mmCIF file of C-alpha atoms in Angstrom:
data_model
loop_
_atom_site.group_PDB
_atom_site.id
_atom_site.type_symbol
_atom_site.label_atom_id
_atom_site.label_comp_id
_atom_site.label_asym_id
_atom_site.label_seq_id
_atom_site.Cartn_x
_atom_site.Cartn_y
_atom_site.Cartn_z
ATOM 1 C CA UNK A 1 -16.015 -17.232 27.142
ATOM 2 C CA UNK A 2 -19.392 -17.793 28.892
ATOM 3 C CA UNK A 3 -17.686 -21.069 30.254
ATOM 4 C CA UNK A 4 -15.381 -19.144 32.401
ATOM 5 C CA UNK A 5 -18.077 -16.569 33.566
ATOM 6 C CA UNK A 6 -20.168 -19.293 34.607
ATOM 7 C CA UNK A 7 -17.332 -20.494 36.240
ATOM 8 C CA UNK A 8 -16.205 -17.193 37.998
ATOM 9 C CA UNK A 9 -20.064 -17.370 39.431
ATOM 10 C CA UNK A 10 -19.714 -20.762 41.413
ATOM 11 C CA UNK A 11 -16.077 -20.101 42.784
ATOM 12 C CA UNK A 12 -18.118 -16.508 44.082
ATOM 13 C CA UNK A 13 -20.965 -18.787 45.476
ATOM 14 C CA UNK A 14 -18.775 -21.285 46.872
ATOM 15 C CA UNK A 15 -16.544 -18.284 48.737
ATOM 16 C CA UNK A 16 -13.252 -19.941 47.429
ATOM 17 C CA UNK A 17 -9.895 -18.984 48.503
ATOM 18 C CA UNK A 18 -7.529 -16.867 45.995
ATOM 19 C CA UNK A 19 -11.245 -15.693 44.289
ATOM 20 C CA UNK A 20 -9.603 -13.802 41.380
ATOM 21 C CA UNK A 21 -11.921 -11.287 38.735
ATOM 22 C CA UNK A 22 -10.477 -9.550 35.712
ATOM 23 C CA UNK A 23 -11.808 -5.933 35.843
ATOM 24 C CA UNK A 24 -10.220 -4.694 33.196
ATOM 25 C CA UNK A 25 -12.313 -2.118 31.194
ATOM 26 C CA UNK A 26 -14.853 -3.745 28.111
ATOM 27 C CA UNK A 27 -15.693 -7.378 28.096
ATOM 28 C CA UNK A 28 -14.228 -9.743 25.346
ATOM 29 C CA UNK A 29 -15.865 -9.749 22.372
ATOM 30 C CA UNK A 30 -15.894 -12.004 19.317
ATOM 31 C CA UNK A 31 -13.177 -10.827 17.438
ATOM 32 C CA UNK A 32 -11.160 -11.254 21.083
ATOM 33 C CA UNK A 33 -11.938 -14.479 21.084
ATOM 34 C CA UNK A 34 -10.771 -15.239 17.667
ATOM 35 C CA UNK A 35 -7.680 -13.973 18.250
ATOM 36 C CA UNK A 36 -7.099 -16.314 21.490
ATOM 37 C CA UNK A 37 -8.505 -18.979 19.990
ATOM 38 C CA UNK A 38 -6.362 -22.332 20.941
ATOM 39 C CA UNK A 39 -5.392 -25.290 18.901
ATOM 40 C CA UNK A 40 -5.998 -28.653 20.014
ATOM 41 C CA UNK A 41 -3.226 -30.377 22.094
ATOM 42 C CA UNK A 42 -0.741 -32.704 19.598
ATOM 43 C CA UNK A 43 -1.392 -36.905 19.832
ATOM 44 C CA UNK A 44 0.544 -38.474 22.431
ATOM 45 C CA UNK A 45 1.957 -41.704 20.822
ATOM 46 C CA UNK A 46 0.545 -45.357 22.219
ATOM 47 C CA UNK A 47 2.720 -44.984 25.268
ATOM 48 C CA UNK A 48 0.999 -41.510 26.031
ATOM 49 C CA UNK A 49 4.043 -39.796 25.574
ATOM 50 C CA UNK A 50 3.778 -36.212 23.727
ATOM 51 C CA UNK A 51 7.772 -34.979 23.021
ATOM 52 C CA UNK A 52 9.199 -31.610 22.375
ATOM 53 C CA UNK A 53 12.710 -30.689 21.846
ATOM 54 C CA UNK A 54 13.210 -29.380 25.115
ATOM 55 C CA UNK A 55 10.647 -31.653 27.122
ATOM 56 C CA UNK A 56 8.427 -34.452 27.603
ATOM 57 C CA UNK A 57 5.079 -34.973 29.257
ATOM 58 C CA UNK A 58 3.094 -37.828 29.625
ATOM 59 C CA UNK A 59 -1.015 -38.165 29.408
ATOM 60 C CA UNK A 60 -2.741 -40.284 31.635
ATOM 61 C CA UNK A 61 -5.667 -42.763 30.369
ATOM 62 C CA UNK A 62 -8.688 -43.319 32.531
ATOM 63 C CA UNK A 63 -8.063 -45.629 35.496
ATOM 64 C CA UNK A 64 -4.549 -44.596 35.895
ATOM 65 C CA UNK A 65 -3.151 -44.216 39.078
ATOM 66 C CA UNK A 66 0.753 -42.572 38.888
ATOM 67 C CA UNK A 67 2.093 -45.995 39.930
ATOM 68 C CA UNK A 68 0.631 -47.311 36.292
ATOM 69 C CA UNK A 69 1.298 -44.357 34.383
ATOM 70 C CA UNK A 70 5.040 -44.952 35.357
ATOM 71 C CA UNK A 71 5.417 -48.818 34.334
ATOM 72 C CA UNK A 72 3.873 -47.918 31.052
ATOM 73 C CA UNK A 73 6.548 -45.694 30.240
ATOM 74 C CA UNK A 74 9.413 -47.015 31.620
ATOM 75 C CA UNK A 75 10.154 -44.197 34.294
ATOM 76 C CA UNK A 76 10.978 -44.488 38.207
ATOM 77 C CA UNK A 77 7.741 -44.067 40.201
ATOM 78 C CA UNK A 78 9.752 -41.996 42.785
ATOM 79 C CA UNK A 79 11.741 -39.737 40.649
ATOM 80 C CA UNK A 80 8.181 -39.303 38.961
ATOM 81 C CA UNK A 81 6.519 -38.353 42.504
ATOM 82 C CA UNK A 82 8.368 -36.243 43.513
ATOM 83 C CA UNK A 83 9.057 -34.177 40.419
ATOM 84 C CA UNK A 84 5.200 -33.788 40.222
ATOM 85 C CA UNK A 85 4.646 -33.137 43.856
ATOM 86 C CA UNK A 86 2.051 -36.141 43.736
ATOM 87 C CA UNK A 87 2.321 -39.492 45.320
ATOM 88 C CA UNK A 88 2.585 -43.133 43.440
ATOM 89 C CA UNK A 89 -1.004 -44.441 44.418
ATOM 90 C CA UNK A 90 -2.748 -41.144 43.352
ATOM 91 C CA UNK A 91 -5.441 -41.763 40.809
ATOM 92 C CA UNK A 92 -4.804 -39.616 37.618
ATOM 93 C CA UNK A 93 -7.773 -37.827 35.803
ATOM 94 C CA UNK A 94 -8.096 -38.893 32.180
ATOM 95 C CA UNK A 95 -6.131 -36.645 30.120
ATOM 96 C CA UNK A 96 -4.456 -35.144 32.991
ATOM 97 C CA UNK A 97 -0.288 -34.119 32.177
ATOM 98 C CA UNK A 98 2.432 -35.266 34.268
ATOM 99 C CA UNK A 99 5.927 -33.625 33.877
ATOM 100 C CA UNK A 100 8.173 -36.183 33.244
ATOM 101 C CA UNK A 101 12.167 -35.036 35.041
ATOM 102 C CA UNK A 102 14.204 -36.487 31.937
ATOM 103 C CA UNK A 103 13.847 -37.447 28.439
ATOM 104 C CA UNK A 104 12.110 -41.551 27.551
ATOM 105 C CA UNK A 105 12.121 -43.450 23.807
ATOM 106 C CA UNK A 106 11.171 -40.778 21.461
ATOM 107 C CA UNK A 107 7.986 -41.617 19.544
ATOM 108 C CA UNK A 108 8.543 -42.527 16.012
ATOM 109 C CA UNK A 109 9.216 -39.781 14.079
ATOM 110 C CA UNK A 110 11.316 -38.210 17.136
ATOM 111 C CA UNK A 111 9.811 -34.644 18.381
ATOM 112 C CA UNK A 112 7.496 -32.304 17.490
ATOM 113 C CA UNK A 113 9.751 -29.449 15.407
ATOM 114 C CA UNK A 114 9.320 -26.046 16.904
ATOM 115 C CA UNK A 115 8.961 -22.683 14.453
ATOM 116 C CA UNK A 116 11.902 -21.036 14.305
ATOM 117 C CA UNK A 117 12.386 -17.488 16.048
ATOM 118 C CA UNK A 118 11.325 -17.843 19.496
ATOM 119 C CA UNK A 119 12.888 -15.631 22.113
ATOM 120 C CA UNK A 120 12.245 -14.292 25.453
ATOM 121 C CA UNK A 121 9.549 -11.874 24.307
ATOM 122 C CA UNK A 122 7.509 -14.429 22.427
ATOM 123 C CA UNK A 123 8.104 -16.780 25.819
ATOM 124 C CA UNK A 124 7.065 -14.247 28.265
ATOM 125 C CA UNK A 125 5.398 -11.761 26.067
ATOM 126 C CA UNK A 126 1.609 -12.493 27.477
ATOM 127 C CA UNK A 127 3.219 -12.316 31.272
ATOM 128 C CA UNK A 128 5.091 -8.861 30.767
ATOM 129 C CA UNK A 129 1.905 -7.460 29.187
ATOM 130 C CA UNK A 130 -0.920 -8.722 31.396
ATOM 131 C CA UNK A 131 1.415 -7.506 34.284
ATOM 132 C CA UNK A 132 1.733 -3.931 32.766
ATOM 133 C CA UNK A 133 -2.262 -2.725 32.318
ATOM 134 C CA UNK A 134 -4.214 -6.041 31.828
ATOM 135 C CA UNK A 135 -4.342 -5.335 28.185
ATOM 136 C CA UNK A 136 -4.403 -8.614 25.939
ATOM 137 C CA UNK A 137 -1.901 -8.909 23.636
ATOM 138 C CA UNK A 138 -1.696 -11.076 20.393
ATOM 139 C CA UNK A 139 2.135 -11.507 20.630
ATOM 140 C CA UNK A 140 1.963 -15.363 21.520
ATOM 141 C CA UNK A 141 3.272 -17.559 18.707
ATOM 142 C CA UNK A 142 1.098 -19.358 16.642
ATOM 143 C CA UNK A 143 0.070 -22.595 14.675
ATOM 144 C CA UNK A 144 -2.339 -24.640 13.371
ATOM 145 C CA UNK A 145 -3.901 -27.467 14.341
ATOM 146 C CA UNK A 146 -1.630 -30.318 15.798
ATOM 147 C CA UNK A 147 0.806 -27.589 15.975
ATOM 148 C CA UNK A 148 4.509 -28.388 16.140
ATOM 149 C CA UNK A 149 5.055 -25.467 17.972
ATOM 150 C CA UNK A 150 6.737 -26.367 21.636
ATOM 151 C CA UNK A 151 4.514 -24.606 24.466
ATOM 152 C CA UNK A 152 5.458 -22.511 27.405
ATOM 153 C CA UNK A 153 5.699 -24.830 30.623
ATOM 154 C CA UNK A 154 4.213 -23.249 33.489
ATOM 155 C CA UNK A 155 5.314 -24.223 36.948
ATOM 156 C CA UNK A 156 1.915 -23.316 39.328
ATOM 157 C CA UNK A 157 3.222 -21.251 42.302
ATOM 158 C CA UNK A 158 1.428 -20.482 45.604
ATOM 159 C CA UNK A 159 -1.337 -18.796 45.779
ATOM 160 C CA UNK A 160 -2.217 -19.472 41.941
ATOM 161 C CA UNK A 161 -5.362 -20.642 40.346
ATOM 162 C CA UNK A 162 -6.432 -21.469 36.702
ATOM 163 C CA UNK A 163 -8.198 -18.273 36.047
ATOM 164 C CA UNK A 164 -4.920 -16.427 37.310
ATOM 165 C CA UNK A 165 -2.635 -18.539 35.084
ATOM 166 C CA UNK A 166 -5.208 -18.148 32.052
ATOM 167 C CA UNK A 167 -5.623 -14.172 32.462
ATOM 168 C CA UNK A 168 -1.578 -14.610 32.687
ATOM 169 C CA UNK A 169 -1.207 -15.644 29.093
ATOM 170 C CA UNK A 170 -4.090 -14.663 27.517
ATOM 171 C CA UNK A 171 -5.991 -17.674 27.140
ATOM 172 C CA UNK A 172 -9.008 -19.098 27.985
ATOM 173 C CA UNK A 173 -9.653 -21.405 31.271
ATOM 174 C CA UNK A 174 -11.222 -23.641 29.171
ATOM 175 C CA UNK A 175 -8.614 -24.745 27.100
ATOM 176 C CA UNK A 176 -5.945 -24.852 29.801
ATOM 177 C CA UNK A 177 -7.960 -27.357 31.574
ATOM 178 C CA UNK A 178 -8.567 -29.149 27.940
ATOM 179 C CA UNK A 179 -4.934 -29.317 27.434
ATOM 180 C CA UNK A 180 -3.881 -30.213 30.768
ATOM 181 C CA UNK A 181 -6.574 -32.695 32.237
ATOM 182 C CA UNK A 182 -8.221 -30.393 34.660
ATOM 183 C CA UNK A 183 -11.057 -31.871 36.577
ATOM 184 C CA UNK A 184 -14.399 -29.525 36.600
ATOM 185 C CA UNK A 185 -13.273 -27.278 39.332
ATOM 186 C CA UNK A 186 -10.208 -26.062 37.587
ATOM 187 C CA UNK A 187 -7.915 -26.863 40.748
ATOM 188 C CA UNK A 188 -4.413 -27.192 40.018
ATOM 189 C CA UNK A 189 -1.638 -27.705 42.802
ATOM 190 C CA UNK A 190 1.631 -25.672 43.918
ATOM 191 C CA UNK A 191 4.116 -27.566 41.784
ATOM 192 C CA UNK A 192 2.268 -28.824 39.102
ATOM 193 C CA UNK A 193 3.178 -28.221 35.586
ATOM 194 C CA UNK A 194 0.885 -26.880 32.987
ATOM 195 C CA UNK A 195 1.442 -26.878 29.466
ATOM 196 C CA UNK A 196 0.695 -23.089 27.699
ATOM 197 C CA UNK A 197 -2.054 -23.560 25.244
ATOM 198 C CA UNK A 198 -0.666 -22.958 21.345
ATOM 199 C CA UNK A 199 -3.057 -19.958 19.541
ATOM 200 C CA UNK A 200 -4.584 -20.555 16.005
ATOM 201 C CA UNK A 201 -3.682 -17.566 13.671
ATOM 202 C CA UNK A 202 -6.333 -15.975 11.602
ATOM 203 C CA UNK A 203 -9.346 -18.006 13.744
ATOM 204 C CA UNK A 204 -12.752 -16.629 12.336
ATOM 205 C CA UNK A 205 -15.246 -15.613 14.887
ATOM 206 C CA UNK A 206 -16.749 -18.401 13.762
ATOM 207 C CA UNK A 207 -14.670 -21.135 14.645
ATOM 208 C CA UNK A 208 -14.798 -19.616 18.463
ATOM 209 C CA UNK A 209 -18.722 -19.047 18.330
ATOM 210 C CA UNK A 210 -21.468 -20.867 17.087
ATOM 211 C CA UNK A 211 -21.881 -18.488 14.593
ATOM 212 C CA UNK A 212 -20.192 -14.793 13.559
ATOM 213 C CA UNK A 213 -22.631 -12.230 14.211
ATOM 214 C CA UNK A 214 -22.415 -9.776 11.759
ATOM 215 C CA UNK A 215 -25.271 -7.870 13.263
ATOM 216 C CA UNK A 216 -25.214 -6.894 16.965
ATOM 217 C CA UNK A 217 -27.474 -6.734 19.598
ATOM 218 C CA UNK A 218 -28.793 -3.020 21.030
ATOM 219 C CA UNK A 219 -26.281 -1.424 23.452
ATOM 220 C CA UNK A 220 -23.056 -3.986 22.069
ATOM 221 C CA UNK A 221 -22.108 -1.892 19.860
ATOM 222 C CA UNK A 222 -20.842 -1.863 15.692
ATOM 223 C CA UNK A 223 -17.666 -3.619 14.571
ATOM 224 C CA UNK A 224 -14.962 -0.691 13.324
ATOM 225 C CA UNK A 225 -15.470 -0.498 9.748
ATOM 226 C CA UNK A 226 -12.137 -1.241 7.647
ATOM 227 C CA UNK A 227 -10.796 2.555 7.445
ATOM 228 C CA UNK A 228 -10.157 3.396 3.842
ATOM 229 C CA UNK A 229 -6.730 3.581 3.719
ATOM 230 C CA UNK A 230 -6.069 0.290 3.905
ATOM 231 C CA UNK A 231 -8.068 -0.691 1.054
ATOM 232 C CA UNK A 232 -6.143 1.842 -0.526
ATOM 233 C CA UNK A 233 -2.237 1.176 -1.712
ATOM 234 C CA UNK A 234 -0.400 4.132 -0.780
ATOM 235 C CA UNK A 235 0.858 7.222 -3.106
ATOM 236 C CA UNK A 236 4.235 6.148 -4.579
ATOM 237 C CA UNK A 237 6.996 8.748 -3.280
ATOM 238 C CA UNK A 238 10.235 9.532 -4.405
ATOM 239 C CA UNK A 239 12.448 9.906 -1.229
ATOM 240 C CA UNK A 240 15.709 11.819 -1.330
ATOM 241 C CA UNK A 241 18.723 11.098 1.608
ATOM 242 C CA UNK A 242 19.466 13.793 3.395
ATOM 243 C CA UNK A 243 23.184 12.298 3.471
ATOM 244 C CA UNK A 244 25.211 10.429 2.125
ATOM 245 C CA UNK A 245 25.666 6.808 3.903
ATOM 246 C CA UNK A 246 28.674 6.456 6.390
ATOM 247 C CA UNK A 247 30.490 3.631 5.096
ATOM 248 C CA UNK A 248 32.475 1.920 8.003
ATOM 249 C CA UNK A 249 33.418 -1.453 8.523
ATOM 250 C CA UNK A 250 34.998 -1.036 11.952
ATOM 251 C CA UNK A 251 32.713 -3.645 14.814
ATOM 252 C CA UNK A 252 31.716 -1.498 17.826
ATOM 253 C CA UNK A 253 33.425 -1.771 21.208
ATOM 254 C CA UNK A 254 31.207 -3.744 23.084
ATOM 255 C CA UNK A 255 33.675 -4.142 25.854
ATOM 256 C CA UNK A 256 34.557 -1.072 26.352
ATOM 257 C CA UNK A 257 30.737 -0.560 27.544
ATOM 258 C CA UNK A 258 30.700 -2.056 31.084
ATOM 259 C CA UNK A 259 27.458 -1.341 33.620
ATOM 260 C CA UNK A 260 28.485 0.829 36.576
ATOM 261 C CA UNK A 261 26.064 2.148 38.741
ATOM 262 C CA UNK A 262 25.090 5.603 38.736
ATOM 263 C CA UNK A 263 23.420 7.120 41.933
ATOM 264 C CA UNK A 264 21.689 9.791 39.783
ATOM 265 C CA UNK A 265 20.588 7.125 37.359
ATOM 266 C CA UNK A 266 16.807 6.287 37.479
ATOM 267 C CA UNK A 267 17.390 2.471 37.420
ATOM 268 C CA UNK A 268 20.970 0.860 38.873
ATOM 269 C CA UNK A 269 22.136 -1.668 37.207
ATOM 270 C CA UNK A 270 20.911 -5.674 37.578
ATOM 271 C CA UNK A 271 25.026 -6.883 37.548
ATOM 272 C CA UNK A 272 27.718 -5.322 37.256
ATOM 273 C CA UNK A 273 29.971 -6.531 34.227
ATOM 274 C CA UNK A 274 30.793 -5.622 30.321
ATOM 275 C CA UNK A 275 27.550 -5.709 28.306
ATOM 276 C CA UNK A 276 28.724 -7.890 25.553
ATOM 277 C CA UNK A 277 25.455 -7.411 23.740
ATOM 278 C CA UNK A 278 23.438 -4.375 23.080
ATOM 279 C CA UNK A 279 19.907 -2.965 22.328
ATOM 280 C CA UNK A 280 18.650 -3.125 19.192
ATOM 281 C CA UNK A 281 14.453 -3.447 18.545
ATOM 282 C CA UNK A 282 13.169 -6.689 17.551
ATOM 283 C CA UNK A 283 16.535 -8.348 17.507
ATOM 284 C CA UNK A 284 17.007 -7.653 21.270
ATOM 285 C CA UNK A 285 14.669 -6.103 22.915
ATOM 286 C CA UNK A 286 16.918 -5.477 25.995
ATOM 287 C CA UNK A 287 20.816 -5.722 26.649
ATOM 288 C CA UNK A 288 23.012 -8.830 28.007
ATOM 289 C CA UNK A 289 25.663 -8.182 30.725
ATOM 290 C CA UNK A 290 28.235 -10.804 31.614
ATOM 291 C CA UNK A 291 28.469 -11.649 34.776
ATOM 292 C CA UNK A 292 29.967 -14.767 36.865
ATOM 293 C CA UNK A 293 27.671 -17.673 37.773
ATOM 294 C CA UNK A 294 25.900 -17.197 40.752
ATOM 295 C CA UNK A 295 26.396 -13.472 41.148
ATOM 296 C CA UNK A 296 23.533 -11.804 42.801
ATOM 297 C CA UNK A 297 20.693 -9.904 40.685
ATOM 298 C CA UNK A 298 19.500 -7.164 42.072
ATOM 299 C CA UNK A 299 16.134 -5.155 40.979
ATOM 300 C CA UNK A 300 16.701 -2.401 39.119
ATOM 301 C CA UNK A 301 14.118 0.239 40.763
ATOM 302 C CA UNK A 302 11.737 -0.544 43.480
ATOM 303 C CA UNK A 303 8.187 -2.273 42.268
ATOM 304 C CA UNK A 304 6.403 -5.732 42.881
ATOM 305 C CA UNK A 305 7.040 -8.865 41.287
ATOM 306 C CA UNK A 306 4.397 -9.180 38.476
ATOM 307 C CA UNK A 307 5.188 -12.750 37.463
ATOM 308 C CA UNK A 308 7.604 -15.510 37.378
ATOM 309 C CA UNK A 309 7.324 -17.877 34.668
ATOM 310 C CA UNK A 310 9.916 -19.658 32.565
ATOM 311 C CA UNK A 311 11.153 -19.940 29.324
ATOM 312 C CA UNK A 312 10.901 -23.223 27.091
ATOM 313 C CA UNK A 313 13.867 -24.787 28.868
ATOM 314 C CA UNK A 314 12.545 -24.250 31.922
ATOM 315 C CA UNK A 315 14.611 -21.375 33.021
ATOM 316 C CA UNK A 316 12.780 -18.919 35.398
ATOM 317 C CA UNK A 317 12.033 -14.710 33.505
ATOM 318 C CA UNK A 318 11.334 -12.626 36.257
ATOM 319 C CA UNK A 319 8.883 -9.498 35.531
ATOM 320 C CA UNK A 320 8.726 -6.564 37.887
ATOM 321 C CA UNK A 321 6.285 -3.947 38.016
ATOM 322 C CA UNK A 322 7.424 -0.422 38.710
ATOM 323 C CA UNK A 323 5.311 3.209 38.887
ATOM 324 C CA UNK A 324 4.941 5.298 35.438
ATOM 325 C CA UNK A 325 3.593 2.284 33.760
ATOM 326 C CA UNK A 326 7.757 0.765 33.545
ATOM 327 C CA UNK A 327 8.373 -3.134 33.642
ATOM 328 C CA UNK A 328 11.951 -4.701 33.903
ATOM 329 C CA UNK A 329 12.501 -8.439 32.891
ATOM 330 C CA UNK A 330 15.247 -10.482 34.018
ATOM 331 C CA UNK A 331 16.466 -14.067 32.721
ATOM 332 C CA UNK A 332 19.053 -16.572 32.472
ATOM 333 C CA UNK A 333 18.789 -16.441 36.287
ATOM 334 C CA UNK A 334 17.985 -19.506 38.685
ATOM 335 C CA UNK A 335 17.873 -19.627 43.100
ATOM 336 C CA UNK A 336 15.031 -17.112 42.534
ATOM 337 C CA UNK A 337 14.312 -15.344 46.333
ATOM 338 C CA UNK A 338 10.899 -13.593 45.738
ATOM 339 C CA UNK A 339 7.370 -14.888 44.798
ATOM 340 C CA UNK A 340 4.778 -13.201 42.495
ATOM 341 C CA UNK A 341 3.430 -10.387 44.340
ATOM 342 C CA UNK A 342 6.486 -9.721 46.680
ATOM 343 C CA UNK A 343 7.093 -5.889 46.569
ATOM 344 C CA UNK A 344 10.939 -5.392 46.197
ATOM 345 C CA UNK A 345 13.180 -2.566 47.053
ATOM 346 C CA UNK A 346 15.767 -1.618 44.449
ATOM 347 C CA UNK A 347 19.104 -3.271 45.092
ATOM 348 C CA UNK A 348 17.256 -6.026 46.553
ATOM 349 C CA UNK A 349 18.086 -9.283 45.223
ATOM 350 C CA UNK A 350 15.533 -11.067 43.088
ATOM 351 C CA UNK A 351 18.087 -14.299 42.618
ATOM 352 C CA UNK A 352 20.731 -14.942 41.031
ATOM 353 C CA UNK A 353 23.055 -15.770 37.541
ATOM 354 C CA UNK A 354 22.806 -19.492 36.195
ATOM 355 C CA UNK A 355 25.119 -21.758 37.273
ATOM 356 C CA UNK A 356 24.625 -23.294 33.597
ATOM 357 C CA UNK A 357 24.830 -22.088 30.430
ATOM 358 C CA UNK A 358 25.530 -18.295 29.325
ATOM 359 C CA UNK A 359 27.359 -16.319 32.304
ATOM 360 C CA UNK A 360 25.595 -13.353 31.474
ATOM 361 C CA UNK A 361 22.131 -11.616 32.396
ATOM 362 C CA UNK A 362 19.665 -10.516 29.700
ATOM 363 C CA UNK A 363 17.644 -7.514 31.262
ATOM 364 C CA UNK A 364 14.728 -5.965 29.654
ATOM 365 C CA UNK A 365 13.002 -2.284 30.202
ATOM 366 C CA UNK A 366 9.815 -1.963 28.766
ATOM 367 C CA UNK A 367 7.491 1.422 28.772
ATOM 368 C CA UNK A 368 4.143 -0.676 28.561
ATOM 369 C CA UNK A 369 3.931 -3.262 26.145
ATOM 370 C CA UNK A 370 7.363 -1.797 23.989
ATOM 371 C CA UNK A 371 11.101 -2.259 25.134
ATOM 372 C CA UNK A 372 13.012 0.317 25.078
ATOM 373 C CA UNK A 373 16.770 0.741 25.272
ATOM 374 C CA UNK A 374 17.689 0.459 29.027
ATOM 375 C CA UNK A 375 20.468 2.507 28.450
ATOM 376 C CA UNK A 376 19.189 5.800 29.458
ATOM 377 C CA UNK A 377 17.634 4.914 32.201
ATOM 378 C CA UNK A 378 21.185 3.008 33.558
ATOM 379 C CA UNK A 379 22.990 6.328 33.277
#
C-alpha cells in the first residue's frame, strides 16, 4: 500500500482538486492486504480484444491513437468517440481500456465464463459498505489468476478520482491503474469506464509483501492468535424440536402484499405496486415491487446519495445514506436525477423504473453492512 501513500503525498504537494484521504480508524495491515489482493487482468486476444458475457473492452498497444485502435478491430471511430468521451486522434496510453458500445468477433474460444451466483450484493457489495462506516469488506467475488470472473464496470462520474473509486471497492489504486492503463498520475476522466479489479482468495501476506512478517515491529502490534475453539470441533449435541413441523404445501400470496404508503411508517415506500417477491436472507437480501416502466422512484427516507455504480450489465444501483447507520439500495432503475453526494429529501425522486427488462424495482434496507427485511420499516 506504500504506493498509494506515496501517492496521496504528491497530490497534497501538488494542491490537486477533489484531494481525497481515507481517515478511517487503523491503517491496513498485511493480512488487509492479502485479503484485497488483485489478480492480474485476463489476455486480450491478438486484436486486443478482452470479452465477457455481458461486455467487451479493448486494450490499446503503444503508439495507438483511438483512430488505430478502431481499424484494428473493426469498430466505427465515431460511435467509439463518443461512447468513450475521447476524440479519434487522441493518443492512447499502452494498456489503457476503451469501452467498446456493442459486441465485435469473439476471440476463439468465445468469452470468458463468469462463476455462477452473482447478484446485486456481490455487484455493489464494496459500494454499500464503504458508504455505510468506511469499513472494508471481503464480500467481492473472487478468482484466481486469469480469472474468468466478469468485473464490475465502473462509469467515472464528476468529481471522482482513482483513490475515490479504489476506497469505493476496496481495492488498491495500484491495481486499478494496472488493469485499466492509468498513466502515473492516476487521472481518469468523467465518462470513462474502468474495469473493477477481480480479488485472489486465500492470498498469503506474502504474495502482497515482499515477505510475511511473522514478527512485528515495536508499537505495530501482535497478530490475534487463532482462539482455541476453532482448533477445537465442537461438543456433539442431541437437539430436541420444540414442535412438530407444519406441513403445508399451500404457495404464499404474494399478491395480495401490495406497498402502500404509511405516514407513520419510518421509510415510504420506493413504488407503489404488488411486491411479487419477498425478503428472505441470502437469497434476497431486499424485496422486488412491480411497477410500470418509467414510474418514478422516490427515496425512501431523507439521506445523501452514497454512490452510484452499476451492475454487470451496466444498469445503474443507487445507494443512499441515511442517519442511525441505515442504507437503502435501489436497482433495475435508469434516467437517474441525482449525483453521488446529492442530499435527497424523502419522496424525492432518485430516477426512475427501466424501460427494459423486469418492470419491477428491487429495493434493499441494510442496518450497516446486513440487510434486513424492509418490511417493518414500510409499515
Amino acid at each position: 500500500m506504500r504506493p498509494l501513500v506515496c501517492a496521496v503525498a504528491l497530490l497534497a504537494v501538488a494542491g490537486c482538486d477533489n484531494f481525497d484521504i481515507d481517515m478511517r480508524d487503523g491503517g491496513p495491515g498485511t493480512a488487509e492486504a492479502a485479503r484485497n489482493a488483485s489478480a492480474n487482468r485476463p489476455n486480450p486476444d491478438s486484436r486486443g480484444i478482452i470479452s465477457y458475457p455481458n461486455y467487451q473492452v479493448a486494450v490499446a498497444r503503444r503508439g495507438d491513437t483511438l483512430q488505430s485502435l478502431a481499424r484494428r478491430i473493426g469498430v466505427d471511430v465515431g460511435e467509439l468517440s463518443r461512447y468513450n468521451g475521447i476524440q479519434p486522434g487522441d493518443t492512447l496510453r499502452d494498456g489503457e481500456i476503451i469501452a467498446l458500445p456493442g459486441r465485435v468477433a469473439e476471440p476463439a474460444g468465445g468469452p470468458l465464463t463468469p462463476r455462477p451466483g452473482v447478484d446485486i450484493a456481490s455487484v455493489a457489495g464494496n459500494a454499500i459498505e464503504n458508504a455505510s462506516s468506511g469499513r472494508t469488506s471481503s464480500n467481492r467475488t473472487l478468482d484466481r489468476g486469469q480469472s474468468g470472473v466478469e468485473p464490475v464496470r465502473h462509469q467515472v462520474q464528476r468529481g471522482e478520482t482513482a483513490f475515490t473509486i479504489a476506497r469505493l471497492y476496496d481495492v488498491s489504486v495500484r491495481s486499478l491503474a494496472d488493469w485499466n492503463g492509468l498513466g502515473t498520475d492516476f487521472a481518469v476522466r468523467e465518462g470513462q469506464y474502468l474495469l473493477i479489479p477481480v480479488a485472489v482468495p486465500d492470498a498469503k501476506p506474502a504474495q502482497v509483501q515482499t515477505t510475511a512478517l511473522e514478527t512485528t515491529s515495536p508499537g505495530q502490534g501482535s497478530p490475534t492468535p487463532t482462539p482455541p475453539s476453532a482448533a477445537q470441533p465442537l461438543p456433539e449435541e442431541k437437539t430436541v424440536a420444540a414442535a412438530k413441523p407444519v406441513e403445508s404445501t399451500a404457495a404464499p400470496d404474494l399478491g395480495g402484499n401490495t406497498a402502500s404508503a404509511s405516514s407513520n411508517a419510518r421509510m415510504s415506500y420506493p413504488v407503489k405496486g404488488d411486491i411479487i417477491r419477498e425478503y428472505s436472507k441470502g437469497k434476497n437480501d431486499g424485496i422486488d415491487i412491480a411497477a410500470p416502466a418509467g414510474t418514478p422512484v422516490r427515496a425512501a427516507r431523507s439521506g445523501t446519495v452514497a454512490a452510484i455504480t452499476k451492475d454487470t450489465n451496466g444498469v445503474p444501483i443507487i445507494v443512499v445514506k441515511h442517519d442511525q447507520n441505515l442504507l437503502t439500495v435501489y436497482s433495475n432503475v435508469d434516467k437517474v436525477r441525482v449525483s453521488k453526494g446529492d442530499s435527497i429529501s424523502r419522496g424525492g425522486q432518485l430516477a426512475s423504473i427501466r424501460t427494459d427488462g423486469s418492470a419491477a424495482l428491487h429495493f434493499e434496507v441494510r442496518e450497516g453492512f446486513e440487510s434486513v427485511d424492509p418490511l417493518p420499516y414500510l409499515q
